[in-house]
Amino acid sequence: MNPEELIEKTGIDKIPPYWDRRYVKNLDKLSKPVYKIKEERDVYVPMRDGVKICVDIFRPDVEGEKFPALLCWASYGKSIQSLRNTPVPVQSLVFDHTQEAGDIDFFVKRGYVIVVADPRGIGKSEGEWYGIYCEQEQKDMYDLIEWIAKQPWCNGNVGMLGLSYFGKSQMLAAGEQPPHLKAIMPITVSTDYYLHCYRGGILNTYYYGFLHLCPANNPVPESLKLYGEDELKRKMQERLEDPDIRAMPLFVKILTTWPPRFHTLFLDILLHPLDGPFWHKRGAKYKYDKIKIPVYMLNGWSPEGGRFHGFDAYTDPRLNVPKKLFVYGTFFRVIQLPGIRFLNEEILRWYDYWLKGIDTGIMDEPPIRIFVRGVDKYRWEYEWPLARTKWTKFYLKRFGKLETTPELDEDLPPDSFTHVPPTISTEVQSLKYSTDPLTKPLEVTGPIALYLYAAIDQEDANFIAKLYDVFPNGKRIPLQTGYLKASHRTLIKEESKPWKPVHDHTKEVPVKPGEINEYVIEIQPISNVFLPGHCIALEIKSMDPSPYHMYEWNKATMVGPLPSAKETHYQIYRDAKHKSHLLLPIIPSSDPKLWVQPLNSTE
């Protein structure tokens, strides 16, 4: 059957290139677009404490039938999720990253009810908003799921839908164990909220811009509830004593406003620079053992380390449920919003299987599917890291070389650079290391770690490591980034692996200036084939701002990892006694059967 006939027979919009003809089955039984859409807007649903949540309901326009339902939950506001705008790419001036609930019309026409909520304190909902992923949101998701299941249009089977915030909330909801939540499909999985906000212990300013994305009508810092007024004032003043924070006027505004109603979300983040209970309540990884339903985790490859924890979740034995993992192409190359349309058909296969009982073959597939960059093909895997990995050390050497043999000489002078605070200079100094141009393809797939011997002349500093694929024409494509605050260098040895260091972020251990320490920096996983003529390159620096920040008045969101306010001299050692190296997961070969065979393939 050719693609045109298949689309006509199934009623889907397209044949995804990642579908494998060996596993996909019963496509003729997939839910078809046969229903018109009935809308019920601004429906108020009481929570267990009497506060009412406002929701929009979109359901098949037919009476007497019951359907499975999909809940969309995020603090971005429900009003924009159902705008029937033409999907646009990130390059568009009207692209809105918060329109991430999913393609409502696609699923309602195929026999699903979609419920989009304003969390409490957001949009038209009552109550106070304590910030994203808070405990109150988790309880409210439970209550709303159970309310949905009891409605006359629902058959009692509930799932969840959406990308980013809409995806991250799903595992938190599952951890509450609402009886009628039967399966989830989080697109973008971040299960450690601390590491999302403090990557490697370094404050990332990414979330500064979130408050204006969330239409909060009654925002309250959770810190006020946790500590009371007097203790909160003390903590705000204490945080102001950090010179890195004091160097950012936008942060000073937050910490000097009283009552504390200015930027409540980032105030909470600023006040919790160390890992602990505040973060654990918002982290899905602390609820893995409470999740009892099937989980399908998805994400795109991104060069910004720390945002995707799907591999961690998949490999954690506490998440002992039917689970799948899919890393599709480079995130910003495939996404268009609103709608997440490039994943519609896969979402349909998943929920048709778990909520409608249609055997789509989705659970016959190998559990992991990744997009391999460089060759731009999809491949199945059965474990992570891959069992066939050849762990290879690429040593930092003189003259900026990156090679698989270490330096033989001892006591070599170190490489060095100086961090100049952004209050003094706009220059970002760095050190660069690179392989020679490759003579044959080299695949790197898996987690990465950088073992760095270094000395600094301050008690603390930021280490930022960026990995690149360098093309023959000199173009550099960033693949992934690792972060580590020097005072957070302590490893939790019983949890660490050579390729995955786990740091103790509950405390700061100041550095003795001038002392050589080993810093083990986690670099999030990649899958990339470096082609002949290309180079593997590593850059080590102290700052990583957006190159476009000079065009933005509100610079805080574009600062990235918060720079140190102190001039700091870095010395990187790479001699016979200090074998600084990059540990790369080299994949020597792959069974041809592992590569996805598209439905329209003739191979």
Coordinates of C-alpha atoms in Angstrom, one line a residue:
M1 CA 0.0 0.0 0.0
N2 CA 1.5 3.4 -1.0
P3 CA 1.6 6.3 1.4
E4 CA -1.4 8.0 -0.2
E5 CA -3.6 4.9 0.2
L6 CA -2.4 4.4 3.7
I7 CA -3.3 7.9 4.7
E8 CA -6.7 7.6 3.1
K9 CA -7.4 4.3 4.8
T10 CA -6.2 5.3 8.3
G11 CA -7.4 8.9 8.4
I12 CA -4.1 10.2 9.7
D13 CA -2.5 13.3 8.3
K14 CA 0.9 11.9 7.4
I15 CA 3.1 8.8 7.7
P16 CA 5.8 9.6 10.3
P17 CA 9.3 8.8 9.1
Y18 CA 10.1 7.1 12.5
W19 CA 7.4 4.4 12.1
D20 CA 8.8 1.0 11.5
R21 CA 7.0 -1.3 9.1
R22 CA 8.1 -4.3 11.2
Y23 CA 6.1 -3.2 14.3
V24 CA 3.3 -0.8 13.3
K25 CA 0.1 -2.8 12.8
N26 CA -3.7 -2.4 12.7
L27 CA -3.4 1.1 11.3
D28 CA -6.8 0.6 9.8
K29 CA -8.1 0.3 13.3
L30 CA -6.6 3.6 14.5
S31 CA -9.2 6.2 15.7
K32 CA -10.4 8.1 12.6
P33 CA -11.6 11.7 12.3
V34 CA -15.3 11.1 12.3
Y35 CA -16.6 13.5 15.0
K36 CA -17.4 17.1 15.1
I37 CA -16.3 19.2 18.0
K38 CA -18.4 20.5 20.9
E39 CA -16.9 23.2 23.1
E40 CA -17.7 24.0 26.7
R41 CA -15.6 27.0 27.9
D42 CA -15.1 28.4 31.4
V43 CA -16.4 25.4 33.3
Y44 CA -15.6 25.7 37.0
V45 CA -14.6 22.5 38.9
P46 CA -14.3 22.5 42.7
M47 CA -11.2 21.0 44.2
R48 CA -11.1 19.2 47.6
D49 CA -10.7 22.5 49.5
G50 CA -13.5 24.2 47.6
V51 CA -11.3 26.4 45.4
K52 CA -12.7 26.3 41.8
I53 CA -10.5 25.6 38.8
C54 CA -11.6 26.9 35.4
V55 CA -11.4 24.5 32.4
D56 CA -12.2 24.4 28.8
I57 CA -13.7 21.1 27.5
F58 CA -13.6 20.0 23.9
R59 CA -15.4 16.8 23.1
P60 CA -17.0 14.8 20.3
D61 CA -20.3 16.4 19.5
V62 CA -22.4 13.3 20.1
E63 CA -24.6 12.4 23.0
G64 CA -24.8 9.1 24.7
E65 CA -21.2 8.0 23.9
K66 CA -18.3 7.8 26.4
F67 CA -14.8 8.6 25.4
P68 CA -11.3 8.6 27.0
A69 CA -10.1 12.0 28.0
L70 CA -6.7 13.8 27.9
L71 CA -5.9 16.5 30.4
C72 CA -3.6 19.4 29.5
W73 CA -2.1 21.1 32.5
A74 CA 0.3 24.0 32.7
S75 CA 0.3 27.5 34.1
Y76 CA 0.5 29.1 30.6
G77 CA -3.2 29.8 30.5
K78 CA -5.9 27.8 28.7
S79 CA -7.2 30.6 26.5
I80 CA -4.3 30.4 24.0
Q81 CA -4.2 26.6 23.8
S82 CA -7.3 26.4 21.6
L83 CA -6.4 29.2 19.2
R84 CA -6.7 27.7 15.8
N85 CA -3.7 29.6 14.4
T86 CA -1.5 28.2 11.7
P87 CA 1.4 26.4 13.3
V88 CA 4.6 28.4 12.9
P89 CA 8.3 27.6 13.5
V90 CA 10.5 29.2 16.1
Q91 CA 11.9 31.7 13.6
S92 CA 8.4 33.3 13.3
L93 CA 7.7 36.6 15.1
V94 CA 4.4 35.2 16.4
F95 CA 5.8 31.9 17.6
D96 CA 4.7 31.3 21.2
H97 CA 6.5 28.6 23.1
T98 CA 3.6 28.3 25.6
Q99 CA 1.1 27.0 23.1
E100 CA 2.1 23.5 24.0
A101 CA -1.1 21.7 25.0
G102 CA -1.3 19.8 21.7
D103 CA -3.5 19.5 18.6
I104 CA -6.9 19.6 20.2
D105 CA -8.9 19.2 17.0
F106 CA -6.9 16.2 15.8
F107 CA -7.7 14.2 18.9
V108 CA -11.3 15.3 19.5
K109 CA -12.2 14.4 15.9
R110 CA -10.8 10.9 16.7
G111 CA -12.9 10.3 19.7
Y112 CA -11.0 11.9 22.6
V113 CA -12.2 14.5 25.1
I114 CA -9.6 17.3 25.7
V115 CA -9.7 19.2 28.9
V116 CA -7.5 22.3 29.2
A117 CA -7.1 23.8 32.7
D118 CA -6.1 27.1 34.3
P119 CA -4.3 25.9 37.4
R120 CA -5.4 27.8 40.6
G121 CA -4.3 31.4 40.6
I122 CA -3.9 31.3 36.8
G123 CA -6.2 32.8 34.2
K124 CA -9.7 32.6 35.4
S125 CA -9.2 30.1 38.2
E126 CA -9.6 30.9 41.9
G127 CA -6.9 30.5 44.6
E128 CA -3.3 31.4 45.0
W129 CA -0.5 30.4 42.6
Y130 CA 2.6 29.1 44.3
G131 CA 4.7 28.6 41.2
I132 CA 5.2 25.9 38.7
Y133 CA 5.1 22.2 39.7
C134 CA 4.1 23.1 43.3
E135 CA 2.5 20.5 45.6
Q136 CA -0.9 22.3 45.2
E137 CA -0.8 21.8 41.5
Q138 CA -0.2 18.1 42.0
K139 CA -3.1 17.7 44.3
D140 CA -5.3 19.7 41.9
M141 CA -4.4 17.5 39.0
Y142 CA -5.5 14.4 41.0
D143 CA -8.8 16.1 41.8
L144 CA -9.4 17.2 38.2
I145 CA -8.5 13.8 36.7
E146 CA -11.0 12.1 39.0
W147 CA -13.7 14.7 38.2
I148 CA -13.1 14.1 34.5
A149 CA -13.5 10.3 34.9
K150 CA -16.9 10.8 36.5
Q151 CA -18.4 12.9 33.7
P152 CA -21.1 11.4 31.5
W153 CA -18.9 11.8 28.4
C154 CA -15.9 10.0 29.8
N155 CA -15.4 6.2 29.8
G156 CA -13.2 6.4 32.9
N157 CA -9.9 6.3 31.1
V158 CA -7.8 9.4 31.4
G159 CA -4.4 10.3 29.9
M160 CA -2.5 13.6 29.6
L161 CA -1.3 15.6 26.6
G162 CA 1.3 18.2 25.9
L163 CA 4.9 19.4 25.6
S164 CA 7.4 21.0 28.1
Y165 CA 5.4 22.2 31.1
F166 CA 2.4 20.2 29.9
G167 CA 4.8 17.2 29.7
K168 CA 6.7 17.7 32.9
S169 CA 3.5 17.9 35.0
Q170 CA 2.4 14.4 33.8
M171 CA 4.9 12.4 35.9
L172 CA 4.0 14.6 39.0
A173 CA 0.4 13.8 38.4
A174 CA 1.1 10.1 38.0
G175 CA 3.0 10.2 41.3
E176 CA -0.3 11.2 43.0
Q177 CA -1.8 8.0 41.8
P178 CA -5.2 9.2 40.7
P179 CA -7.1 5.9 40.0
H180 CA -8.4 6.9 36.6
L181 CA -5.1 8.1 35.1
K182 CA -4.2 5.1 33.0
A183 CA -1.1 6.2 30.9
I184 CA 1.0 9.3 30.3
M185 CA 3.1 10.6 27.5
P186 CA 5.3 13.4 28.7
I187 CA 7.0 15.3 25.9
T188 CA 10.1 16.9 27.4
V189 CA 11.0 15.2 30.6
S190 CA 12.6 17.1 33.4
T191 CA 12.4 15.2 36.7
D192 CA 14.9 17.2 38.8
Y193 CA 13.7 20.8 39.2
Y194 CA 16.8 21.8 41.1
L195 CA 19.1 20.8 38.2
H196 CA 16.7 22.6 35.8
C197 CA 17.2 25.9 37.7
Y198 CA 20.7 25.4 39.0
R199 CA 22.6 23.4 36.4
G200 CA 25.6 21.9 38.1
G201 CA 24.8 24.2 41.0
I202 CA 25.0 27.3 38.9
L203 CA 21.9 29.5 38.9
N204 CA 20.4 29.6 35.4
T205 CA 18.4 32.7 34.6
Y206 CA 16.2 30.8 32.2
Y207 CA 13.2 30.9 34.6
Y208 CA 13.4 34.6 35.1
G209 CA 11.2 35.1 32.1
F210 CA 8.6 32.5 33.1
L211 CA 6.4 34.8 35.2
H212 CA 5.3 36.8 32.2
L213 CA 4.5 33.6 30.4
C214 CA 2.1 32.5 33.2
P215 CA -1.0 34.7 33.5
A216 CA -1.1 34.6 37.3
N217 CA -4.0 36.5 38.8
N218 CA -2.9 35.8 42.4
P219 CA 0.8 34.9 42.6
V220 CA 2.3 34.2 46.1
P221 CA 5.8 33.0 46.8
E222 CA 5.8 29.6 48.4
S223 CA 8.6 30.9 50.6
L224 CA 6.2 33.1 52.4
K225 CA 4.1 30.1 53.3
L226 CA 7.1 28.1 54.3
Y227 CA 9.0 30.7 56.4
G228 CA 6.6 33.5 57.5
E229 CA 7.3 37.2 57.0
D230 CA 10.2 37.7 59.4
E231 CA 12.2 34.7 58.3
L232 CA 11.5 35.5 54.7
K233 CA 12.8 39.0 55.1
R234 CA 16.0 37.6 56.7
K235 CA 16.5 35.1 53.8
M236 CA 16.0 37.8 51.2
Q237 CA 18.6 40.1 52.9
E238 CA 21.0 37.1 53.2
R239 CA 20.7 36.3 49.5
L240 CA 21.5 40.0 48.6
E241 CA 24.9 39.5 50.2
D242 CA 25.9 37.2 47.4
P243 CA 28.0 39.4 45.1
D244 CA 26.9 37.5 42.0
I245 CA 23.3 38.2 42.8
R246 CA 24.0 41.8 43.8
A247 CA 25.6 42.4 40.4
M248 CA 22.2 41.8 38.7
P249 CA 19.9 44.8 39.3
L250 CA 16.9 42.9 38.1
F251 CA 17.5 40.4 40.9
V252 CA 18.0 43.1 43.4
K253 CA 14.5 44.4 42.5
I254 CA 13.0 41.1 43.4
L255 CA 14.8 40.8 46.7
T256 CA 14.0 44.3 47.9
T257 CA 10.3 44.5 47.1
W258 CA 7.8 44.1 50.0
P259 CA 5.2 42.7 50.2
P260 CA 7.0 40.0 48.1
R261 CA 4.6 40.1 45.1
F262 CA 7.1 41.1 42.4
H263 CA 8.3 38.1 40.4
T264 CA 7.2 35.5 43.0
L265 CA 8.4 32.6 40.9
F266 CA 12.0 33.7 40.6
L267 CA 12.1 34.9 44.2
D268 CA 11.5 31.3 45.3
I269 CA 14.2 30.1 43.0
L270 CA 16.7 32.7 44.3
L271 CA 16.1 31.8 47.9
H272 CA 16.9 28.1 47.4
P273 CA 20.5 27.9 45.9
L274 CA 21.0 24.5 47.4
D275 CA 19.1 21.2 46.8
G276 CA 16.7 20.2 49.4
P277 CA 13.0 19.8 50.4
F278 CA 11.8 22.8 48.4
W279 CA 13.0 21.2 45.2
H280 CA 12.2 17.6 46.1
K281 CA 8.5 18.3 46.3
R282 CA 8.6 19.5 42.7
G283 CA 10.8 16.7 41.3
A284 CA 9.3 13.7 39.7
K285 CA 12.4 11.6 40.4
Y286 CA 11.4 11.6 44.0
K287 CA 8.1 10.0 43.0
Y288 CA 9.3 7.2 40.6
D289 CA 8.3 4.4 43.0
K290 CA 4.8 5.9 43.3
I291 CA 4.2 5.9 39.5
K292 CA 2.3 2.8 38.6
I293 CA 1.1 3.4 35.0
P294 CA 2.8 3.2 31.6
V295 CA 5.1 6.1 30.7
Y296 CA 6.3 7.1 27.2
M297 CA 8.9 9.8 27.4
L298 CA 9.9 12.0 24.5
N299 CA 12.3 14.8 23.8
G300 CA 14.4 16.4 21.0
W301 CA 18.2 16.7 21.1
S302 CA 19.2 20.1 22.5
P303 CA 22.6 21.7 23.1
E304 CA 21.5 23.1 26.5
G305 CA 22.5 20.6 29.1
G306 CA 20.2 19.9 32.0
R307 CA 16.7 20.1 30.5
F308 CA 16.1 16.5 29.6
H309 CA 16.2 13.7 32.3
G310 CA 14.4 11.1 30.2
F311 CA 17.4 8.8 30.2
D312 CA 17.8 9.1 33.9
A313 CA 14.1 8.2 34.4
Y314 CA 14.2 5.3 32.0
T315 CA 17.2 3.7 33.7
D316 CA 16.0 4.2 37.2
P317 CA 14.8 0.9 38.6
R318 CA 12.3 2.6 40.8
L319 CA 10.3 3.5 37.7
N320 CA 9.2 -0.1 37.3
V321 CA 6.4 0.2 34.8
P322 CA 5.9 -0.3 31.0
K323 CA 8.1 2.5 29.7
K324 CA 9.4 3.8 26.4
L325 CA 11.8 6.5 25.4
F326 CA 12.0 8.4 22.1
V327 CA 14.5 11.1 21.3
Y328 CA 13.4 12.6 18.0
G329 CA 15.4 15.1 15.8
T330 CA 16.9 18.4 16.9
F331 CA 14.2 20.1 18.9
F332 CA 14.1 23.5 17.2
R333 CA 14.3 22.0 13.8
V334 CA 11.1 20.0 14.1
I335 CA 8.8 21.9 16.4
Q336 CA 6.0 24.2 15.2
L337 CA 3.4 25.6 17.5
P338 CA 0.5 25.5 18.3
G339 CA -0.1 21.8 17.9
I340 CA 3.0 19.5 18.3
R341 CA 1.7 18.1 15.0
F342 CA 4.9 16.2 14.2
L343 CA 4.0 13.8 17.0
N344 CA 0.2 13.5 16.5
E345 CA 0.3 10.1 15.0
E346 CA 2.6 8.6 17.6
I347 CA 0.5 10.1 20.4
L348 CA -2.6 8.5 18.8
R349 CA -0.9 5.1 18.6
W350 CA 0.0 5.3 22.3
Y351 CA -3.3 6.3 23.6
D352 CA -5.3 4.2 21.3
Y353 CA -3.4 1.3 22.7
W354 CA -3.7 2.2 26.4
L355 CA -7.0 4.0 26.5
K356 CA -9.0 2.3 23.8
G357 CA -7.5 -1.2 23.7
I358 CA -6.4 -1.1 20.1
D359 CA -3.3 -3.1 19.4
T360 CA -1.3 -0.7 17.4
G361 CA 2.0 -2.6 17.8
I362 CA 3.5 0.2 19.9
M363 CA 4.5 -2.1 22.8
D364 CA 6.0 -4.7 20.4
E365 CA 8.8 -2.2 19.5
P366 CA 12.2 -2.1 21.2
P367 CA 11.9 0.3 24.2
I368 CA 14.3 3.1 23.0
R369 CA 14.3 5.0 19.7
I370 CA 16.8 7.7 19.0
F371 CA 17.5 10.0 16.1
V372 CA 21.2 9.7 15.2
R373 CA 22.4 13.1 14.0
G374 CA 25.0 13.3 11.3
V375 CA 23.4 10.4 9.3
D376 CA 19.9 11.7 10.3
K377 CA 18.3 8.3 10.8
Y378 CA 16.2 6.7 13.5
R379 CA 17.5 3.6 15.4
W380 CA 16.2 1.2 18.0
E381 CA 18.0 0.4 21.2
Y382 CA 17.4 -1.9 24.1
E383 CA 19.4 -0.4 26.9
W384 CA 21.2 2.8 28.0
P385 CA 24.1 3.4 27.9
L386 CA 24.4 1.0 24.9
A387 CA 26.0 -2.3 25.8
R388 CA 28.3 -2.1 22.8
T389 CA 29.8 1.2 23.9
K390 CA 33.5 1.6 23.6
W391 CA 34.3 4.1 26.3
T392 CA 37.2 6.2 25.0
K393 CA 39.2 8.9 26.7
F394 CA 40.1 11.9 24.6
Y395 CA 42.9 13.7 26.4
L396 CA 43.3 17.5 26.6
K397 CA 46.8 18.2 25.3
R398 CA 49.2 21.1 24.4
F399 CA 48.4 23.3 21.5
G400 CA 44.6 22.7 21.9
K401 CA 44.8 19.1 20.8
L402 CA 42.2 16.5 21.8
E403 CA 43.7 13.0 21.3
T404 CA 43.2 9.4 22.6
T405 CA 46.8 9.3 23.9
P406 CA 47.7 11.3 27.0
E407 CA 50.7 13.6 27.6
L408 CA 53.8 11.8 28.6
D409 CA 55.6 14.7 30.2
E410 CA 55.1 15.8 33.8
D411 CA 54.8 19.3 35.3
L412 CA 53.9 21.0 32.1
P413 CA 52.7 24.6 32.4
P414 CA 48.9 24.7 32.4
D415 CA 46.6 26.3 29.9
S416 CA 44.9 29.3 31.3
F417 CA 42.3 31.9 30.8
T418 CA 40.8 34.7 32.9
H419 CA 37.2 35.3 33.7
V420 CA 36.5 39.0 33.6
P421 CA 33.2 39.9 35.3
P422 CA 30.5 41.4 33.0
T423 CA 30.6 44.6 35.1
I424 CA 34.1 45.1 33.7
S425 CA 34.2 43.6 30.2
T426 CA 32.0 42.0 27.5
E427 CA 34.7 39.6 26.6
V428 CA 34.1 35.8 27.2
Q429 CA 37.5 34.1 27.4
S430 CA 37.8 30.4 26.9
L431 CA 40.0 27.4 26.0
K432 CA 39.4 25.3 22.9
Y433 CA 40.5 21.7 22.2
S434 CA 39.9 19.8 19.0
T435 CA 40.7 16.5 17.3
D436 CA 42.3 16.5 13.9
P437 CA 39.9 16.1 11.0
L438 CA 38.5 12.6 11.1
T439 CA 39.3 10.2 8.3
K440 CA 36.2 8.1 8.8
P441 CA 32.8 8.4 10.4
L442 CA 32.8 8.2 14.2
E443 CA 29.6 7.7 16.1
V444 CA 29.3 9.1 19.7
T445 CA 26.0 8.0 21.3
G446 CA 25.5 8.2 25.1
P447 CA 26.3 10.1 28.2
I448 CA 29.6 12.1 28.4
A449 CA 31.8 13.2 31.3
L450 CA 34.7 15.7 31.4
Y451 CA 37.4 15.0 34.0
L452 CA 39.2 18.3 34.4
Y453 CA 42.2 19.1 36.7
A454 CA 42.1 22.7 37.4
A455 CA 43.1 25.5 39.8
I456 CA 41.4 28.8 40.4
D457 CA 42.4 31.8 42.4
Q458 CA 39.0 32.3 44.1
E459 CA 36.9 30.2 46.5
D460 CA 34.4 29.5 43.8
A461 CA 33.9 29.7 40.0
N462 CA 31.8 28.3 37.2
F463 CA 33.0 25.6 34.8
I464 CA 31.1 25.4 31.5
A465 CA 32.1 22.7 28.9
K466 CA 30.6 22.8 25.4
L467 CA 30.9 20.1 22.9
Y468 CA 30.8 20.9 19.1
D469 CA 30.8 19.2 15.7
V470 CA 33.1 21.3 13.6
F471 CA 32.5 21.1 9.9
P472 CA 35.3 21.3 7.2
N473 CA 34.3 24.9 6.5
G474 CA 34.8 25.9 10.1
K475 CA 31.1 26.0 11.0
R476 CA 30.6 24.8 14.6
I477 CA 27.4 23.0 15.6
P478 CA 26.9 22.9 19.4
L479 CA 25.8 19.4 20.5
Q480 CA 25.7 19.5 24.3
T481 CA 26.8 21.5 27.4
G482 CA 27.9 20.6 30.9
Y483 CA 28.0 22.9 33.9
L484 CA 29.6 22.7 37.4
K485 CA 30.0 25.2 40.2
A486 CA 33.4 24.6 41.7
S487 CA 32.0 24.6 45.3
H488 CA 29.5 21.8 44.2
R489 CA 32.3 19.5 43.1
T490 CA 31.7 16.8 45.8
L491 CA 30.7 13.6 44.2
I492 CA 28.1 11.1 45.6
K493 CA 30.3 8.2 44.8
E494 CA 27.8 5.4 45.5
E495 CA 25.5 7.0 42.8
S496 CA 28.1 8.0 40.3
K497 CA 29.2 6.1 37.2
P498 CA 32.4 6.9 35.2
W499 CA 30.1 8.4 32.5
K500 CA 27.6 10.0 34.8
P501 CA 28.9 11.9 37.8
V502 CA 26.3 12.7 40.5
H503 CA 27.2 15.7 42.7
D504 CA 26.1 16.6 46.2
H505 CA 24.2 19.9 45.7
T506 CA 23.0 20.1 49.3
K507 CA 26.2 21.9 50.4
E508 CA 28.9 24.2 49.2
V509 CA 32.6 23.3 49.8
P510 CA 34.7 26.4 49.1
V511 CA 37.9 25.9 47.0
K512 CA 41.3 26.6 48.4
P513 CA 42.7 29.2 45.9
G514 CA 45.5 27.8 43.9
E515 CA 44.8 24.2 44.8
I516 CA 44.6 21.7 41.9
N517 CA 41.3 19.8 42.1
E518 CA 39.6 17.3 39.9
Y519 CA 36.3 18.6 38.6
V520 CA 34.1 15.9 37.0
I521 CA 31.5 17.6 34.8
E522 CA 28.4 15.8 33.5
I523 CA 27.7 16.5 29.9
Q524 CA 24.2 15.4 28.9
P525 CA 23.8 12.6 26.3
I526 CA 24.2 13.0 22.5
S527 CA 23.9 10.8 19.4
N528 CA 26.0 12.2 16.6
V529 CA 28.0 10.7 13.8
F530 CA 31.1 12.9 13.1
L531 CA 31.6 12.6 9.4
P532 CA 35.0 12.5 7.6
G533 CA 36.7 15.9 7.6
H534 CA 34.8 16.9 10.7
C535 CA 36.4 17.5 14.2
I536 CA 35.2 16.9 17.7
A537 CA 35.8 20.1 19.6
L538 CA 35.6 21.1 23.3
E539 CA 35.3 24.6 24.7
I540 CA 35.9 25.4 28.4
K541 CA 34.7 28.8 29.7
S542 CA 33.1 30.6 32.6
M543 CA 30.1 32.3 31.0
D544 CA 27.6 31.2 28.3
P545 CA 25.3 34.1 27.5
S546 CA 23.0 34.2 24.5
P547 CA 24.7 35.9 21.6
Y548 CA 21.6 37.9 21.1
H549 CA 21.4 39.4 24.6
M550 CA 22.6 42.9 23.4
Y551 CA 19.4 43.3 21.5
E552 CA 17.2 42.7 24.6
W553 CA 16.4 45.2 27.3
N554 CA 15.3 42.5 29.7
K555 CA 18.6 40.7 29.7
A556 CA 18.1 38.4 32.7
T557 CA 16.5 35.6 30.6
M558 CA 19.5 35.6 28.2
V559 CA 22.4 35.6 30.8
G560 CA 22.3 31.8 31.0
P561 CA 24.5 30.5 33.9
L562 CA 24.9 33.4 36.3
P563 CA 28.5 34.8 35.9
S564 CA 30.8 35.3 38.9
A565 CA 31.2 38.9 40.0
K566 CA 34.9 38.3 40.8
E567 CA 37.8 38.2 38.3
T568 CA 39.0 34.6 38.3
H569 CA 42.1 33.1 36.8
Y570 CA 41.7 29.5 35.6
Q571 CA 44.5 27.0 35.1
I572 CA 43.8 23.8 33.3
Y573 CA 46.3 21.0 33.9
R574 CA 46.8 18.3 31.2
D575 CA 50.1 16.5 31.8
A576 CA 51.2 13.0 32.8
K577 CA 50.1 13.6 36.4
H578 CA 46.9 15.4 35.6
K579 CA 45.2 13.6 32.8
S580 CA 42.3 15.8 32.0
H581 CA 40.1 14.1 29.5
L582 CA 36.7 13.8 27.9
L583 CA 35.1 10.4 28.3
L584 CA 33.2 9.7 25.1
P585 CA 30.8 6.8 24.3
I586 CA 32.1 5.5 20.9
I587 CA 29.7 3.2 19.1
P588 CA 31.9 0.9 16.8
S589 CA 29.0 -0.6 14.9
S590 CA 25.3 -1.2 14.9
D591 CA 23.3 -4.2 13.7
P592 CA 21.5 -3.2 10.5
K593 CA 18.3 -4.6 12.0
L594 CA 18.4 -1.8 14.6
W595 CA 17.8 0.9 12.1
V596 CA 14.2 1.9 11.7
Q597 CA 12.7 0.7 8.4
P598 CA 10.1 3.3 7.4
L599 CA 6.7 2.2 6.1
N600 CA 7.4 3.5 2.7
S601 CA 11.0 2.0 2.6
T602 CA 11.9 -0.4 -0.2
E603 CA 15.1 -1.6 1.5

